[in-house]
Amino acid sequence: NYAIIAADRFGLRIIDISDPENPEERDPYIPEEWFRSFHKVKVRGNIVFSLEESGNIYFCEINEEGEINELLNYWYLSGVRDFSVDGDNLHCSWEIISGKGSSFWDISDLHGIEPHIKMILGLAYKVKNYGDLTLMVEGPPNGDWWNREFEEINDMPGIHILNTRNPSFPAPTNKFGWDFYYDVCTDGDLAYVLNDGFWEIYDLTG
């Protein structure tokens, strides 16, 4: 059993936790490309997904000895901001100059990744899975947001809910909140949303 830590400019740290009371650190994974800074990592079986600051997602394989080998790295449009893995689908948010995109990749064949895109205006920041739904978070705020005026409540920032039962055709279903946010996590049917200095709690059953 291994714990893998995204260690910024120090690559991916690999820790053997077979004996939790005596963890043993292995040699880190550092890609051949110089100066890569990893910010997030997820593991599915023996496949390691890691997000690097320029927006590349690295797909790697970890063996029984705790050695990581890169299979490929993938960069799309202006780079990925955040991602989550659900079965054979990778759900991610990516940013462009005027808006955000929510991208859903079929990763059943890592050498034939198929991205499916659904655009939503706003600022992509975080993405979380909740069953067949994906939560897309807008935030944190930039300096000029406070001077803007919104004609309709739906134009205000918040958390978008996408139905991703069919990742090829993700469909917006709802939106909650009225602000930019820093993060969201789910526990059962509740969403805990981190705002600027406090938490908001939402019931997702509706």
Short mmCIF file of N, CA and C in Angstrom, two decimals, residues 3-157:
data_model
loop_
_atom_site.label_atom_id
_atom_site.label_comp_id
_atom_site.label_asym_id
_atom_site.label_seq_id
_atom_site.Cartn_x
_atom_site.Cartn_y
_atom_site.Cartn_z
N ALA A 3 0.97 5.63 -0.23
CA ALA A 3 0.37 6.96 -0.25
C ALA A 3 1.21 7.82 -1.17
N ILE A 4 0.54 8.59 -2.02
CA ILE A 4 1.24 9.42 -2.99
C ILE A 4 0.85 10.87 -2.74
N ILE A 5 1.85 11.72 -2.63
CA ILE A 5 1.64 13.12 -2.27
C ILE A 5 2.13 14.02 -3.40
N ALA A 6 1.27 14.95 -3.82
CA ALA A 6 1.71 15.96 -4.79
C ALA A 6 2.57 16.97 -4.03
N ALA A 7 3.87 16.96 -4.28
CA ALA A 7 4.82 17.71 -3.46
C ALA A 7 5.38 18.93 -4.18
N ASP A 8 4.51 19.61 -4.92
CA ASP A 8 4.89 20.83 -5.60
C ASP A 8 6.11 20.59 -6.50
N ARG A 9 7.19 21.34 -6.34
CA ARG A 9 8.35 21.22 -7.23
C ARG A 9 9.22 20.00 -6.94
N PHE A 10 8.83 19.24 -5.91
CA PHE A 10 9.60 18.05 -5.56
C PHE A 10 8.97 16.78 -6.13
N GLY A 11 8.08 16.94 -7.11
CA GLY A 11 7.49 15.80 -7.79
C GLY A 11 6.41 15.11 -6.97
N LEU A 12 6.31 13.81 -7.11
CA LEU A 12 5.35 13.01 -6.36
C LEU A 12 6.11 12.20 -5.31
N ARG A 13 5.77 12.43 -4.06
CA ARG A 13 6.38 11.65 -2.98
C ARG A 13 5.64 10.33 -2.85
N ILE A 14 6.37 9.26 -2.61
CA ILE A 14 5.81 7.92 -2.52
C ILE A 14 6.14 7.36 -1.14
N ILE A 15 5.11 7.00 -0.38
CA ILE A 15 5.30 6.53 0.98
C ILE A 15 4.64 5.16 1.13
N ASP A 16 5.41 4.18 1.55
CA ASP A 16 4.91 2.83 1.80
C ASP A 16 4.20 2.83 3.16
N ILE A 17 2.89 2.59 3.14
CA ILE A 17 2.12 2.60 4.38
C ILE A 17 1.58 1.21 4.71
N SER A 18 2.28 0.18 4.23
CA SER A 18 1.89 -1.19 4.56
C SER A 18 1.86 -1.38 6.07
N ASP A 19 2.82 -0.73 6.76
CA ASP A 19 2.83 -0.68 8.22
C ASP A 19 2.59 0.78 8.61
N PRO A 20 1.32 1.14 8.89
CA PRO A 20 1.00 2.56 9.14
C PRO A 20 1.80 3.18 10.27
N GLU A 21 2.26 2.37 11.23
CA GLU A 21 3.00 2.93 12.35
C GLU A 21 4.47 3.18 11.99
N ASN A 22 4.91 2.58 10.90
CA ASN A 22 6.29 2.77 10.45
C ASN A 22 6.34 3.02 8.94
N PRO A 23 5.80 4.15 8.51
CA PRO A 23 5.81 4.44 7.06
C PRO A 23 7.23 4.60 6.54
N GLU A 24 7.41 4.19 5.30
CA GLU A 24 8.75 4.24 4.70
C GLU A 24 8.67 4.99 3.37
N GLU A 25 9.45 6.05 3.26
CA GLU A 25 9.42 6.85 2.04
C GLU A 25 10.33 6.25 0.97
N ARG A 26 9.81 6.18 -0.26
CA ARG A 26 10.58 5.67 -1.39
C ARG A 26 11.11 6.85 -2.21
N ASP A 27 11.87 6.53 -3.24
CA ASP A 27 12.36 7.60 -4.12
C ASP A 27 11.19 8.28 -4.80
N PRO A 28 11.19 9.61 -4.85
CA PRO A 28 10.07 10.33 -5.47
C PRO A 28 10.06 10.17 -6.99
N TYR A 29 8.89 10.46 -7.56
CA TYR A 29 8.79 10.51 -9.02
C TYR A 29 8.98 11.95 -9.45
N ILE A 30 9.99 12.20 -10.27
CA ILE A 30 10.23 13.52 -10.83
C ILE A 30 10.32 13.37 -12.34
N PRO A 31 9.44 14.01 -13.11
CA PRO A 31 9.45 13.82 -14.57
C PRO A 31 10.73 14.33 -15.20
N GLU A 32 10.98 13.85 -16.40
CA GLU A 32 12.20 14.24 -17.10
C GLU A 32 12.20 15.73 -17.44
N GLU A 33 10.99 16.28 -17.69
CA GLU A 33 10.92 17.71 -17.99
C GLU A 33 11.27 18.49 -16.72
N TRP A 34 12.21 19.38 -16.84
CA TRP A 34 12.68 20.11 -15.67
C TRP A 34 11.62 21.07 -15.14
N PHE A 35 11.57 21.27 -13.82
CA PHE A 35 10.77 22.29 -13.16
C PHE A 35 9.27 22.06 -13.37
N ARG A 36 8.81 20.90 -12.97
CA ARG A 36 7.38 20.61 -12.99
C ARG A 36 6.87 20.63 -11.56
N SER A 37 5.76 21.34 -11.33
CA SER A 37 5.24 21.52 -9.99
C SER A 37 3.87 20.83 -9.90
N PHE A 38 3.77 19.78 -9.10
CA PHE A 38 2.52 19.02 -8.98
C PHE A 38 1.66 19.55 -7.85
N HIS A 39 0.36 19.72 -8.15
CA HIS A 39 -0.55 20.31 -7.19
C HIS A 39 -1.65 19.36 -6.73
N LYS A 40 -1.89 18.28 -7.46
CA LYS A 40 -2.99 17.39 -7.09
C LYS A 40 -2.70 16.00 -7.63
N VAL A 41 -3.16 14.98 -6.89
CA VAL A 41 -2.95 13.60 -7.35
C VAL A 41 -4.14 12.75 -6.94
N LYS A 42 -4.51 11.81 -7.81
CA LYS A 42 -5.54 10.82 -7.53
C LYS A 42 -5.06 9.47 -8.03
N VAL A 43 -5.56 8.41 -7.41
CA VAL A 43 -5.13 7.06 -7.76
C VAL A 43 -6.35 6.20 -8.05
N ARG A 44 -6.29 5.45 -9.14
CA ARG A 44 -7.32 4.47 -9.48
C ARG A 44 -6.62 3.16 -9.80
N GLY A 45 -6.71 2.20 -8.86
CA GLY A 45 -5.97 0.96 -9.05
C GLY A 45 -4.48 1.24 -9.02
N ASN A 46 -3.79 0.85 -10.09
CA ASN A 46 -2.35 1.13 -10.17
C ASN A 46 -2.04 2.32 -11.07
N ILE A 47 -3.07 3.08 -11.44
CA ILE A 47 -2.88 4.27 -12.28
C ILE A 47 -2.91 5.52 -11.40
N VAL A 48 -1.90 6.36 -11.59
CA VAL A 48 -1.77 7.60 -10.83
C VAL A 48 -2.03 8.77 -11.76
N PHE A 49 -2.97 9.63 -11.38
CA PHE A 49 -3.29 10.84 -12.15
C PHE A 49 -2.76 12.03 -11.35
N SER A 50 -1.96 12.87 -11.97
CA SER A 50 -1.41 14.01 -11.25
C SER A 50 -1.50 15.26 -12.11
N LEU A 51 -1.84 16.37 -11.46
CA LEU A 51 -2.03 17.65 -12.14
C LEU A 51 -0.82 18.55 -11.88
N GLU A 52 -0.25 19.03 -12.96
CA GLU A 52 0.94 19.88 -12.89
C GLU A 52 0.53 21.33 -13.18
N GLU A 53 1.25 22.29 -12.63
CA GLU A 53 0.79 23.68 -12.59
C GLU A 53 0.51 24.29 -13.95
N SER A 54 1.15 23.81 -15.01
CA SER A 54 0.89 24.39 -16.33
C SER A 54 -0.40 23.87 -16.94
N GLY A 55 -1.06 22.92 -16.27
CA GLY A 55 -2.32 22.38 -16.76
C GLY A 55 -2.22 21.01 -17.37
N ASN A 56 -1.02 20.41 -17.36
CA ASN A 56 -0.85 19.04 -17.83
C ASN A 56 -1.38 18.05 -16.80
N ILE A 57 -2.02 16.99 -17.28
CA ILE A 57 -2.33 15.86 -16.41
C ILE A 57 -1.41 14.72 -16.79
N TYR A 58 -0.67 14.22 -15.80
CA TYR A 58 0.24 13.09 -16.01
C TYR A 58 -0.48 11.79 -15.66
N PHE A 59 -0.41 10.83 -16.57
CA PHE A 59 -0.96 9.49 -16.35
C PHE A 59 0.23 8.56 -16.13
N CYS A 60 0.30 7.98 -14.94
CA CYS A 60 1.45 7.14 -14.58
C CYS A 60 0.96 5.80 -14.03
N GLU A 61 1.88 4.87 -13.95
CA GLU A 61 1.59 3.55 -13.41
C GLU A 61 2.54 3.29 -12.25
N ILE A 62 2.00 2.79 -11.13
CA ILE A 62 2.83 2.46 -9.99
C ILE A 62 2.87 0.94 -9.83
N ASN A 63 4.07 0.38 -9.66
CA ASN A 63 4.18 -1.07 -9.54
C ASN A 63 4.24 -1.49 -8.07
N GLU A 64 4.40 -2.79 -7.83
CA GLU A 64 4.37 -3.30 -6.46
C GLU A 64 5.55 -2.81 -5.63
N GLU A 65 6.63 -2.42 -6.29
CA GLU A 65 7.80 -1.91 -5.58
C GLU A 65 7.70 -0.42 -5.27
N GLY A 66 6.60 0.21 -5.68
CA GLY A 66 6.43 1.64 -5.42
C GLY A 66 7.13 2.52 -6.42
N GLU A 67 7.45 1.98 -7.59
CA GLU A 67 8.10 2.77 -8.63
C GLU A 67 7.04 3.30 -9.59
N ILE A 68 7.14 4.57 -9.93
CA ILE A 68 6.17 5.21 -10.83
C ILE A 68 6.80 5.40 -12.20
N ASN A 69 6.07 4.97 -13.22
CA ASN A 69 6.51 5.15 -14.61
C ASN A 69 5.44 5.94 -15.36
N GLU A 70 5.89 6.95 -16.08
CA GLU A 70 4.95 7.79 -16.84
C GLU A 70 4.47 7.04 -18.07
N LEU A 71 3.14 7.05 -18.27
CA LEU A 71 2.54 6.48 -19.47
C LEU A 71 2.37 7.56 -20.54
N LEU A 72 1.85 8.70 -20.13
CA LEU A 72 1.72 9.85 -21.02
C LEU A 72 1.34 11.05 -20.19
N ASN A 73 1.46 12.25 -20.77
CA ASN A 73 0.88 13.44 -20.15
C ASN A 73 0.03 14.14 -21.19
N TYR A 74 -1.02 14.78 -20.74
CA TYR A 74 -2.05 15.30 -21.64
C TYR A 74 -2.37 16.74 -21.29
N TRP A 75 -2.34 17.60 -22.29
CA TRP A 75 -2.64 19.03 -22.12
C TRP A 75 -3.75 19.38 -23.09
N TYR A 76 -4.77 20.11 -22.61
CA TYR A 76 -5.90 20.41 -23.47
C TYR A 76 -6.26 21.88 -23.40
N LEU A 77 -6.38 22.51 -24.57
CA LEU A 77 -6.74 23.92 -24.68
C LEU A 77 -5.83 24.76 -23.80
N SER A 78 -6.37 25.47 -22.79
CA SER A 78 -5.52 26.34 -21.99
C SER A 78 -5.08 25.70 -20.69
N GLY A 79 -5.23 24.40 -20.56
CA GLY A 79 -4.75 23.73 -19.37
C GLY A 79 -5.83 23.46 -18.35
N VAL A 80 -5.66 22.41 -17.57
CA VAL A 80 -6.65 21.98 -16.59
C VAL A 80 -6.41 22.70 -15.26
N ARG A 81 -7.51 23.12 -14.60
CA ARG A 81 -7.42 23.75 -13.29
C ARG A 81 -7.64 22.74 -12.16
N ASP A 82 -8.58 21.81 -12.36
CA ASP A 82 -8.88 20.83 -11.33
C ASP A 82 -9.50 19.62 -12.01
N PHE A 83 -9.47 18.45 -11.34
CA PHE A 83 -10.04 17.27 -11.97
C PHE A 83 -10.48 16.27 -10.91
N SER A 84 -11.33 15.35 -11.35
CA SER A 84 -11.79 14.26 -10.51
C SER A 84 -11.97 13.04 -11.40
N VAL A 85 -11.73 11.85 -10.87
CA VAL A 85 -11.83 10.62 -11.65
C VAL A 85 -12.99 9.78 -11.15
N ASP A 86 -13.83 9.33 -12.10
CA ASP A 86 -14.99 8.52 -11.77
C ASP A 86 -15.07 7.38 -12.79
N GLY A 87 -14.58 6.19 -12.39
CA GLY A 87 -14.59 5.06 -13.32
C GLY A 87 -13.72 5.34 -14.53
N ASP A 88 -14.31 5.22 -15.72
CA ASP A 88 -13.57 5.47 -16.96
C ASP A 88 -13.69 6.91 -17.43
N ASN A 89 -14.18 7.79 -16.58
CA ASN A 89 -14.34 9.18 -16.95
C ASN A 89 -13.49 10.08 -16.05
N LEU A 90 -12.83 11.03 -16.67
CA LEU A 90 -12.10 12.06 -15.94
C LEU A 90 -12.84 13.37 -16.16
N HIS A 91 -13.30 13.97 -15.08
CA HIS A 91 -14.05 15.22 -15.15
C HIS A 91 -13.10 16.35 -14.76
N CYS A 92 -13.00 17.38 -15.58
CA CYS A 92 -12.06 18.45 -15.25
C CYS A 92 -12.62 19.80 -15.63
N SER A 93 -12.03 20.82 -15.05
CA SER A 93 -12.37 22.20 -15.42
C SER A 93 -11.13 22.83 -16.03
N TRP A 94 -11.34 23.63 -17.05
CA TRP A 94 -10.22 24.31 -17.68
C TRP A 94 -10.63 25.74 -18.00
N GLU A 95 -9.65 26.60 -18.13
CA GLU A 95 -9.88 28.02 -18.25
C GLU A 95 -9.46 28.56 -19.60
N ILE A 96 -10.25 29.48 -20.11
CA ILE A 96 -9.83 30.24 -21.28
C ILE A 96 -9.94 31.71 -20.93
N ILE A 97 -9.65 32.59 -21.87
CA ILE A 97 -9.57 34.02 -21.56
C ILE A 97 -10.89 34.56 -21.05
N SER A 98 -12.01 34.18 -21.66
CA SER A 98 -13.30 34.74 -21.26
C SER A 98 -14.28 33.63 -20.96
N GLY A 99 -14.08 32.95 -19.87
CA GLY A 99 -15.02 31.93 -19.48
C GLY A 99 -14.35 30.66 -19.02
N LYS A 100 -15.13 29.62 -18.82
CA LYS A 100 -14.56 28.37 -18.37
C LYS A 100 -15.16 27.23 -19.16
N GLY A 101 -14.49 26.12 -19.15
CA GLY A 101 -15.03 24.94 -19.79
C GLY A 101 -15.04 23.78 -18.82
N SER A 102 -16.04 22.93 -18.95
CA SER A 102 -16.04 21.69 -18.18
C SER A 102 -15.82 20.57 -19.18
N SER A 103 -14.79 19.80 -18.97
CA SER A 103 -14.38 18.80 -19.94
C SER A 103 -14.50 17.42 -19.32
N PHE A 104 -15.00 16.46 -20.09
CA PHE A 104 -15.23 15.11 -19.62
C PHE A 104 -14.50 14.17 -20.56
N TRP A 105 -13.50 13.49 -20.06
CA TRP A 105 -12.66 12.66 -20.91
C TRP A 105 -12.95 11.18 -20.69
N ASP A 106 -13.08 10.45 -21.78
CA ASP A 106 -13.17 8.99 -21.72
C ASP A 106 -11.74 8.47 -21.62
N ILE A 107 -11.40 7.87 -20.46
CA ILE A 107 -10.02 7.41 -20.25
C ILE A 107 -9.95 5.89 -20.19
N SER A 108 -10.95 5.22 -20.78
CA SER A 108 -10.90 3.76 -20.81
C SER A 108 -9.70 3.28 -21.61
N ASP A 109 -9.28 4.07 -22.59
CA ASP A 109 -8.06 3.80 -23.35
C ASP A 109 -7.17 5.02 -23.22
N LEU A 110 -6.12 4.93 -22.40
CA LEU A 110 -5.30 6.10 -22.12
C LEU A 110 -4.57 6.62 -23.35
N HIS A 111 -4.42 5.78 -24.35
CA HIS A 111 -3.74 6.22 -25.57
C HIS A 111 -4.73 6.69 -26.63
N GLY A 112 -6.00 6.73 -26.25
CA GLY A 112 -7.01 7.24 -27.17
C GLY A 112 -8.04 8.06 -26.41
N ILE A 113 -7.56 9.02 -25.61
CA ILE A 113 -8.44 9.84 -24.78
C ILE A 113 -9.38 10.65 -25.65
N GLU A 114 -10.67 10.63 -25.29
CA GLU A 114 -11.68 11.38 -26.04
C GLU A 114 -12.29 12.45 -25.14
N PRO A 115 -11.95 13.73 -25.36
CA PRO A 115 -12.54 14.79 -24.55
C PRO A 115 -13.91 15.21 -25.09
N HIS A 116 -14.86 15.39 -24.19
CA HIS A 116 -16.18 15.93 -24.53
C HIS A 116 -16.34 17.21 -23.72
N ILE A 117 -16.75 18.29 -24.36
CA ILE A 117 -16.72 19.60 -23.73
C ILE A 117 -18.13 20.15 -23.56
N LYS A 118 -18.36 20.80 -22.40
CA LYS A 118 -19.59 21.55 -22.18
C LYS A 118 -19.20 22.90 -21.60
N MET A 119 -19.47 23.97 -22.31
CA MET A 119 -19.05 25.28 -21.85
C MET A 119 -20.06 25.87 -20.88
N ILE A 120 -19.54 26.52 -19.85
CA ILE A 120 -20.35 27.32 -18.93
C ILE A 120 -19.58 28.60 -18.68
N LEU A 121 -20.22 29.74 -18.83
CA LEU A 121 -19.52 31.00 -18.59
C LEU A 121 -19.21 31.14 -17.11
N GLY A 122 -18.10 31.72 -16.80
CA GLY A 122 -17.69 31.91 -15.42
C GLY A 122 -16.21 31.61 -15.27
N LEU A 123 -15.77 31.33 -14.07
CA LEU A 123 -14.37 31.06 -13.79
C LEU A 123 -14.23 29.66 -13.22
N ALA A 124 -13.59 28.78 -13.96
CA ALA A 124 -13.39 27.41 -13.49
C ALA A 124 -12.39 27.39 -12.34
N TYR A 125 -12.73 26.67 -11.28
CA TYR A 125 -11.80 26.61 -10.16
C TYR A 125 -11.69 25.19 -9.59
N LYS A 126 -12.81 24.59 -9.21
CA LYS A 126 -12.79 23.26 -8.62
C LYS A 126 -13.86 22.39 -9.28
N VAL A 127 -13.62 21.09 -9.27
CA VAL A 127 -14.62 20.15 -9.78
C VAL A 127 -14.69 18.97 -8.83
N LYS A 128 -15.92 18.56 -8.48
CA LYS A 128 -16.14 17.44 -7.57
C LYS A 128 -17.24 16.54 -8.12
N ASN A 129 -17.14 15.25 -7.84
CA ASN A 129 -18.15 14.30 -8.26
C ASN A 129 -19.14 14.04 -7.13
N TYR A 130 -20.41 13.85 -7.52
CA TYR A 130 -21.46 13.48 -6.58
C TYR A 130 -22.40 12.53 -7.33
N GLY A 131 -22.10 11.24 -7.29
CA GLY A 131 -22.90 10.28 -8.05
C GLY A 131 -22.81 10.57 -9.53
N ASP A 132 -23.98 10.75 -10.17
CA ASP A 132 -24.03 11.08 -11.59
C ASP A 132 -23.90 12.57 -11.84
N LEU A 133 -23.63 13.34 -10.79
CA LEU A 133 -23.53 14.79 -10.93
C LEU A 133 -22.09 15.24 -10.74
N THR A 134 -21.76 16.34 -11.38
CA THR A 134 -20.46 16.98 -11.19
C THR A 134 -20.71 18.42 -10.73
N LEU A 135 -20.03 18.82 -9.66
CA LEU A 135 -20.15 20.17 -9.13
C LEU A 135 -18.99 21.01 -9.64
N MET A 136 -19.30 22.11 -10.32
CA MET A 136 -18.28 23.01 -10.86
C MET A 136 -18.29 24.30 -10.03
N VAL A 137 -17.17 24.61 -9.41
CA VAL A 137 -17.08 25.73 -8.49
C VAL A 137 -16.47 26.94 -9.18
N GLU A 138 -17.09 28.12 -8.97
CA GLU A 138 -16.54 29.38 -9.46
C GLU A 138 -15.85 30.10 -8.31
N GLY A 139 -14.62 30.51 -8.49
CA GLY A 139 -13.93 31.24 -7.45
C GLY A 139 -12.45 30.88 -7.44
N PRO A 140 -11.65 31.48 -6.54
CA PRO A 140 -12.05 32.56 -5.64
C PRO A 140 -12.17 33.88 -6.37
N PRO A 141 -12.70 34.93 -5.72
CA PRO A 141 -12.97 36.18 -6.42
C PRO A 141 -11.71 36.90 -6.87
N ASN A 142 -11.86 37.64 -7.97
CA ASN A 142 -10.78 38.52 -8.39
C ASN A 142 -11.10 39.95 -7.96
N GLY A 143 -10.19 40.86 -8.18
CA GLY A 143 -10.32 42.18 -7.60
C GLY A 143 -11.46 43.02 -8.14
N ASP A 144 -11.87 42.81 -9.41
CA ASP A 144 -12.87 43.70 -9.99
C ASP A 144 -14.29 43.15 -9.86
N TRP A 145 -14.47 41.97 -9.25
CA TRP A 145 -15.81 41.38 -9.20
C TRP A 145 -16.78 42.25 -8.41
N TRP A 146 -16.30 42.87 -7.36
CA TRP A 146 -17.19 43.61 -6.46
C TRP A 146 -17.81 44.82 -7.15
N ASN A 147 -17.24 45.26 -8.27
CA ASN A 147 -17.78 46.43 -8.97
C ASN A 147 -18.76 46.06 -10.09
N ARG A 148 -19.00 44.76 -10.26
CA ARG A 148 -19.87 44.33 -11.35
C ARG A 148 -21.33 44.33 -10.89
N GLU A 149 -22.22 44.48 -11.86
CA GLU A 149 -23.66 44.38 -11.61
C GLU A 149 -24.23 43.23 -12.41
N PHE A 150 -25.14 42.47 -11.78
CA PHE A 150 -25.72 41.30 -12.44
C PHE A 150 -27.19 41.55 -12.70
N GLU A 151 -27.62 41.30 -13.95
CA GLU A 151 -29.01 41.53 -14.30
C GLU A 151 -29.92 40.45 -13.74
N GLU A 152 -29.44 39.22 -13.67
CA GLU A 152 -30.25 38.11 -13.16
C GLU A 152 -29.44 37.32 -12.14
N ILE A 153 -30.16 36.66 -11.21
CA ILE A 153 -29.49 35.89 -10.17
C ILE A 153 -28.65 34.77 -10.78
N ASN A 154 -29.08 34.20 -11.93
CA ASN A 154 -28.32 33.10 -12.55
C ASN A 154 -27.00 33.57 -13.14
N ASP A 155 -26.85 34.89 -13.32
CA ASP A 155 -25.59 35.41 -13.84
C ASP A 155 -24.54 35.56 -12.75
N MET A 156 -24.97 35.45 -11.49
CA MET A 156 -24.03 35.60 -10.39
C MET A 156 -23.19 34.33 -10.25
N PRO A 157 -22.03 34.44 -9.64
CA PRO A 157 -21.19 33.25 -9.45
C PRO A 157 -21.84 32.27 -8.48
#
